[in-house]
Amino acid sequence: MLVPAARRAAVRGKLLAWWDAGHRALPWRFPQDGADPYRVWLAEVMLQQTQVAVVVPYYRRFVARFPTLRALARGREEEVLALWSGLGYYARGRRLHAAAREALRRHGTLPASREALLALPGFGAYTAGAVASIAFAIPAPCVDGNVARVLSRLFLVEGAPAAKATRERLWALDAELVPRRRPGDFNQALIELGATVCGKPEPRCARCPLASLCAARRAGRERAVPPAAVRRAPTRIEVACAVIDRGGSLLLARRPPDGLFGGTWELPSTPVEVGEEPRAALERALDERLGLRVAAEDAVASVDRVLTHRMLRLTAFRCRLRASRRDARLRWIRDGELDALPLSTAMRRLLDACRSRFRTAGSARPSGGARSPGGVSTARSLRDQLLFD
Ligand code: ADE
């Protein structure tokens, strides 16, 4: 036993009393209805690496379109990813969809067992523990970044939470603490405490129900524990993108399922190596990867986007299509169809930038032959704005 029984009882009692006294009314918390396992799961997946305020509107849109596990399982992956667009880490959305299908096939529902959950796509220890405890009242531990911070301080665990030994210790502590009664409330309360009180780097100890039990506070180390993660410098990535227009439709390509923005649609693109000429890189890569022979011309628009570990610069080049072949990864898309497609935020911004370039600079249209004198009106569609030739 890592935690003496009396301390365990004190932590549980104080934390649950604090939770009962009030917590954030988030849309996936349905105290009046009891927990819906599917919605609990959806929220937990969305909340990984994403803040609550960002998740809320995505969550609402998603459950409006896919209110049940069955509805999600029957949905098309592309629509799932379209609803995920902008939330990032698209593999989460793809695995959620795959797991819904798998759960329905194997169990007819989301299974009420930590082991059975762990066998589904995308379920790791955290998600399985969170769903098992919150949706099914199974006393399973779940340690996310918030919980790791609270437990590191409460038990004065000095190591970096990402280090294997520290991680194992925090999970073992949590496993001992989770009560048989109300495990879901207990886990949510720990998450809530980390999110709203036991902050990074500033803990608000005056408001903390566990302050009198906190080992880090007693040692005066509550600001130093846990140590801040060492962030490596983000990698700069230059991406060249092709604007290929045919009668007002744009040619888009589907990204490979794995990797950055996996499964989303984009202007056909390539990363540009240092020292490479972007147009030449684009012409070569599109030919090699997609069988698209293009002539890259002038730059149309550019956007910067900072991700957790990457700084992206996307530049769109107008391209003339010389030859193409049929390929399921390619599709001609009209302006009105863009909203229904999964697009990364970076790509959506680039497309918007292309639009506004043509909107505000009618005289600077990429090729001669502006079709309407006086430039391009804001009401015009992408189709019209991108009619180059
Ligand atoms: N972060 C992870 N899970 C959460 C939850 N259920 N509520 C609020 N924030 C969370």
Tab-separated table of C-alpha atoms in Angstrom, residues 47-272:
chain	number	residue	atom	x	y	z
A	47	LEU	CA	-10.705	16.564	-24.449
A	48	GLN	CA	-7.399	14.825	-25.031
A	49	GLN	CA	-4.866	17.529	-25.917
A	50	THR	CA	-7.679	20.071	-26.315
A	51	GLN	CA	-9.087	22.610	-23.893
A	52	VAL	CA	-12.639	22.460	-22.561
A	53	ALA	CA	-13.643	25.806	-24.104
A	54	VAL	CA	-12.531	24.630	-27.547
A	55	VAL	CA	-14.236	21.261	-27.189
A	56	VAL	CA	-17.715	22.454	-26.134
A	57	PRO	CA	-19.000	23.662	-29.557
A	58	TYR	CA	-17.458	20.666	-31.331
A	59	TYR	CA	-19.065	18.324	-28.846
A	60	ARG	CA	-22.479	19.927	-29.316
A	61	ARG	CA	-22.306	19.757	-33.106
A	62	PHE	CA	-21.102	16.179	-32.987
A	63	VAL	CA	-23.873	14.857	-30.727
A	64	ALA	CA	-26.476	16.792	-32.707
A	65	ARG	CA	-25.403	14.896	-35.834
A	66	PHE	CA	-24.433	11.598	-34.168
A	67	PRO	CA	-26.541	11.340	-30.996
A	68	THR	CA	-25.838	7.644	-30.367
A	69	LEU	CA	-23.125	5.061	-30.809
A	70	ARG	CA	-25.236	3.399	-33.490
A	71	ALA	CA	-25.641	6.666	-35.416
A	72	LEU	CA	-21.887	7.210	-35.305
A	73	ALA	CA	-21.148	3.655	-36.407
A	74	ARG	CA	-23.455	4.103	-39.380
A	75	GLY	CA	-21.959	7.461	-40.362
A	76	ARG	CA	-19.376	7.932	-43.072
A	77	GLU	CA	-15.810	8.525	-41.931
A	78	GLU	CA	-15.586	11.627	-44.063
A	79	GLU	CA	-18.524	13.207	-42.271
A	80	VAL	CA	-17.043	12.288	-38.895
A	81	LEU	CA	-13.788	13.957	-39.860
A	82	ALA	CA	-15.614	16.975	-41.250
A	83	LEU	CA	-17.170	17.477	-37.802
A	84	TRP	CA	-13.711	17.063	-36.325
A	85	SER	CA	-12.206	19.694	-38.629
A	86	GLY	CA	-10.356	22.291	-36.601
A	87	LEU	CA	-10.125	20.148	-33.468
A	88	GLY	CA	-6.770	18.699	-34.507
A	89	TYR	CA	-5.254	15.272	-33.972
A	90	TYR	CA	-7.517	13.793	-36.607
A	91	ALA	CA	-6.473	10.211	-35.840
A	92	ARG	CA	-8.642	10.566	-32.714
A	93	GLY	CA	-11.738	11.098	-34.846
A	94	ARG	CA	-10.885	8.220	-37.150
A	95	ARG	CA	-10.280	5.823	-34.269
A	96	LEU	CA	-13.446	6.967	-32.510
A	97	HIS	CA	-15.420	6.063	-35.599
A	98	ALA	CA	-13.641	2.725	-36.015
A	99	ALA	CA	-14.188	1.908	-32.332
A	100	ALA	CA	-17.916	2.724	-32.571
A	101	ARG	CA	-18.250	0.217	-35.425
A	102	GLU	CA	-16.180	-2.371	-33.602
A	103	ALA	CA	-18.076	-1.958	-30.312
A	104	LEU	CA	-21.402	-2.301	-32.073
A	105	ARG	CA	-20.249	-5.371	-33.972
A	106	ARG	CA	-18.707	-7.122	-30.977
A	107	HIS	CA	-20.945	-6.017	-28.116
A	108	GLY	CA	-23.979	-4.249	-29.571
A	109	THR	CA	-23.045	-1.284	-27.366
A	110	LEU	CA	-20.079	0.227	-25.543
A	111	PRO	CA	-18.911	-2.592	-23.235
A	112	ALA	CA	-19.037	-2.074	-19.461
A	113	SER	CA	-15.592	-3.520	-18.850
A	114	ARG	CA	-12.199	-1.860	-18.747
A	115	GLU	CA	-10.553	-4.801	-20.520
A	116	ALA	CA	-13.148	-4.888	-23.302
A	117	LEU	CA	-12.804	-1.126	-23.773
A	118	LEU	CA	-9.021	-1.435	-23.973
A	119	ALA	CA	-9.414	-3.872	-26.873
A	120	LEU	CA	-11.191	-1.224	-28.999
A	121	PRO	CA	-9.324	1.111	-31.399
A	122	GLY	CA	-8.042	4.288	-29.777
A	123	PHE	CA	-8.654	3.195	-26.178
A	124	GLY	CA	-5.554	3.582	-24.030
A	125	ALA	CA	-5.334	3.319	-20.262
A	126	TYR	CA	-6.616	6.856	-19.765
A	127	THR	CA	-9.704	6.643	-21.971
A	128	ALA	CA	-10.591	3.152	-20.754
A	129	GLY	CA	-10.254	4.261	-17.115
A	130	ALA	CA	-12.236	7.445	-17.642
A	131	VAL	CA	-15.100	5.748	-19.488
A	132	ALA	CA	-15.146	2.725	-17.177
A	133	SER	CA	-15.325	4.888	-14.070
A	134	ILE	CA	-17.522	7.792	-15.246
A	135	ALA	CA	-19.949	5.838	-17.436
A	136	PHE	CA	-19.990	2.436	-15.710
A	137	ALA	CA	-18.987	3.168	-12.095
A	138	ILE	CA	-16.036	0.768	-12.339
A	139	PRO	CA	-13.268	1.767	-9.908
A	140	ALA	CA	-10.554	2.255	-12.523
A	141	PRO	CA	-7.770	4.840	-12.385
A	142	CYS	CA	-7.296	7.493	-15.056
A	143	VAL	CA	-4.370	9.899	-14.994
A	144	ASP	CA	-4.312	12.765	-17.463
A	145	GLY	CA	-2.162	15.893	-17.225
A	146	ASN	CA	-4.464	17.478	-14.643
A	147	VAL	CA	-4.572	14.426	-12.421
A	148	ALA	CA	-0.799	13.949	-12.729
A	149	ARG	CA	-0.242	17.495	-11.471
A	150	VAL	CA	-2.619	17.114	-8.512
A	151	LEU	CA	-1.149	13.779	-7.443
A	152	SER	CA	2.445	14.935	-7.940
A	153	ARG	CA	1.779	17.738	-5.482
A	154	LEU	CA	-0.428	15.834	-3.092
A	155	PHE	CA	2.185	13.089	-2.662
A	156	LEU	CA	5.271	15.147	-3.500
A	157	VAL	CA	6.295	13.064	-6.492
A	158	GLU	CA	9.235	15.052	-7.831
A	159	GLY	CA	9.906	13.411	-11.203
A	160	ALA	CA	8.693	14.631	-14.592
A	161	PRO	CA	5.183	13.190	-15.114
A	162	ALA	CA	6.168	11.969	-18.587
A	163	ALA	CA	9.032	9.826	-17.230
A	164	LYS	CA	8.172	6.139	-17.039
A	165	ALA	CA	8.952	5.676	-13.325
A	166	THR	CA	6.924	8.770	-12.365
A	167	ARG	CA	4.050	7.747	-14.578
A	168	GLU	CA	3.922	4.316	-13.006
A	169	ARG	CA	3.956	5.784	-9.543
A	170	LEU	CA	1.154	8.250	-10.296
A	171	TRP	CA	-1.020	5.534	-11.818
A	172	ALA	CA	-0.386	3.289	-8.819
A	173	LEU	CA	-1.330	6.098	-6.424
A	174	ASP	CA	-4.493	6.825	-8.383
A	175	ALA	CA	-5.426	3.131	-8.470
A	176	GLU	CA	-5.285	3.063	-4.678
A	177	LEU	CA	-7.251	6.247	-4.271
A	178	VAL	CA	-10.199	5.556	-6.603
A	179	PRO	CA	-13.058	4.490	-4.354
A	180	ARG	CA	-15.496	1.651	-5.038
A	181	ARG	CA	-18.324	4.060	-4.417
A	182	ARG	CA	-18.549	6.931	-6.902
A	183	PRO	CA	-15.313	6.249	-8.822
A	184	GLY	CA	-16.509	8.396	-11.720
A	185	ASP	CA	-17.211	11.420	-9.558
A	186	PHE	CA	-13.875	10.938	-7.831
A	187	ASN	CA	-11.966	10.858	-11.132
A	188	GLN	CA	-13.855	13.819	-12.524
A	189	ALA	CA	-13.230	15.735	-9.316
A	190	LEU	CA	-9.481	15.136	-9.580
A	191	ILE	CA	-9.543	16.335	-13.200
A	192	GLU	CA	-11.656	19.340	-12.195
A	193	LEU	CA	-9.333	20.207	-9.328
A	194	GLY	CA	-6.347	20.144	-11.682
A	195	ALA	CA	-8.159	22.243	-14.268
A	196	THR	CA	-9.605	24.897	-11.957
A	197	VAL	CA	-7.577	25.029	-8.711
A	198	CYS	CA	-4.299	23.101	-8.793
A	199	GLY	CA	-3.091	25.041	-11.808
A	200	LYS	CA	0.076	25.124	-13.789
A	201	PRO	CA	2.268	26.862	-12.674
A	202	GLU	CA	0.217	28.657	-9.999
A	203	PRO	CA	-1.761	26.486	-7.597
A	204	ARG	CA	-4.621	28.309	-5.842
A	205	CYS	CA	-4.082	26.587	-2.515
A	206	ALA	CA	-6.428	28.889	-0.615
A	207	ARG	CA	-9.305	27.370	-2.585
A	208	CYS	CA	-8.100	23.776	-2.484
A	209	PRO	CA	-10.043	21.165	-0.498
A	210	LEU	CA	-6.884	19.053	-0.248
A	211	ALA	CA	-4.504	21.824	0.876
A	212	SER	CA	-4.211	20.460	4.426
A	213	LEU	CA	-3.211	17.038	3.032
A	214	CYS	CA	-0.794	18.289	0.382
A	215	ALA	CA	2.808	17.128	0.832
A	216	ALA	CA	4.221	19.587	-1.705
A	217	ARG	CA	2.577	22.487	0.102
A	218	ARG	CA	3.901	21.305	3.452
A	219	ALA	CA	7.403	21.212	1.931
A	220	GLY	CA	6.924	24.609	0.222
A	221	ARG	CA	7.372	22.910	-3.170
A	222	GLU	CA	3.900	23.348	-4.659
A	223	ARG	CA	5.174	25.673	-7.387
A	224	ALA	CA	8.185	23.560	-8.241
A	225	VAL	CA	6.331	20.258	-8.498
A	226	PRO	CA	5.812	18.827	-11.024
A	227	PRO	CA	8.767	20.166	-13.031
A	228	ALA	CA	7.797	21.971	-16.229
A	229	ALA	CA	8.111	19.787	-19.298
A	230	VAL	CA	11.148	20.561	-21.403
A	231	ARG	CA	9.720	21.696	-24.700
A	232	ARG	CA	11.779	21.044	-27.741
A	233	ALA	CA	11.859	23.873	-30.252
A	234	PRO	CA	9.094	23.477	-32.831
A	235	THR	CA	10.175	22.233	-36.242
A	236	ARG	CA	9.669	24.662	-39.086
A	237	ILE	CA	7.903	23.096	-42.025
A	238	GLU	CA	7.477	24.807	-45.357
A	239	VAL	CA	4.647	23.388	-47.443
A	240	ALA	CA	3.928	24.194	-51.076
A	241	CYS	CA	0.309	23.729	-52.168
A	242	ALA	CA	-1.193	23.618	-55.644
A	243	VAL	CA	-4.245	25.649	-56.639
A	244	ILE	CA	-5.539	23.707	-59.625
A	245	ASP	CA	-8.766	25.058	-61.028
A	246	ARG	CA	-11.069	23.561	-63.649
A	247	GLY	CA	-14.143	25.558	-64.535
A	248	GLY	CA	-14.432	26.819	-60.980
A	249	SER	CA	-13.825	23.505	-59.221
A	250	LEU	CA	-10.654	22.970	-57.258
A	251	LEU	CA	-8.660	19.777	-57.270
A	252	LEU	CA	-8.231	18.497	-53.722
A	253	ALA	CA	-6.260	15.512	-52.470
A	254	ARG	CA	-6.897	13.324	-49.469
A	255	ARG	CA	-4.003	13.069	-47.052
A	256	PRO	CA	-2.828	9.604	-46.019
A	257	PRO	CA	-4.756	8.263	-43.003
A	258	ASP	CA	-1.774	8.345	-40.666
A	259	GLY	CA	0.373	11.300	-39.798
A	260	LEU	CA	-0.281	15.007	-39.625
A	261	PHE	CA	-3.876	15.967	-40.588
A	262	GLY	CA	-4.449	12.318	-41.522
A	263	GLY	CA	-7.559	11.735	-43.631
A	264	THR	CA	-8.291	15.435	-44.235
A	265	TRP	CA	-8.528	16.999	-47.696
A	266	GLU	CA	-6.098	19.601	-48.946
A	267	LEU	CA	-4.811	21.462	-51.921
A	268	PRO	CA	-2.321	18.896	-53.256
A	269	SER	CA	0.867	19.690	-51.385
A	270	THR	CA	4.379	18.761	-50.504
A	271	PRO	CA	6.814	19.676	-47.757
A	272	VAL	CA	9.705	21.697	-49.166
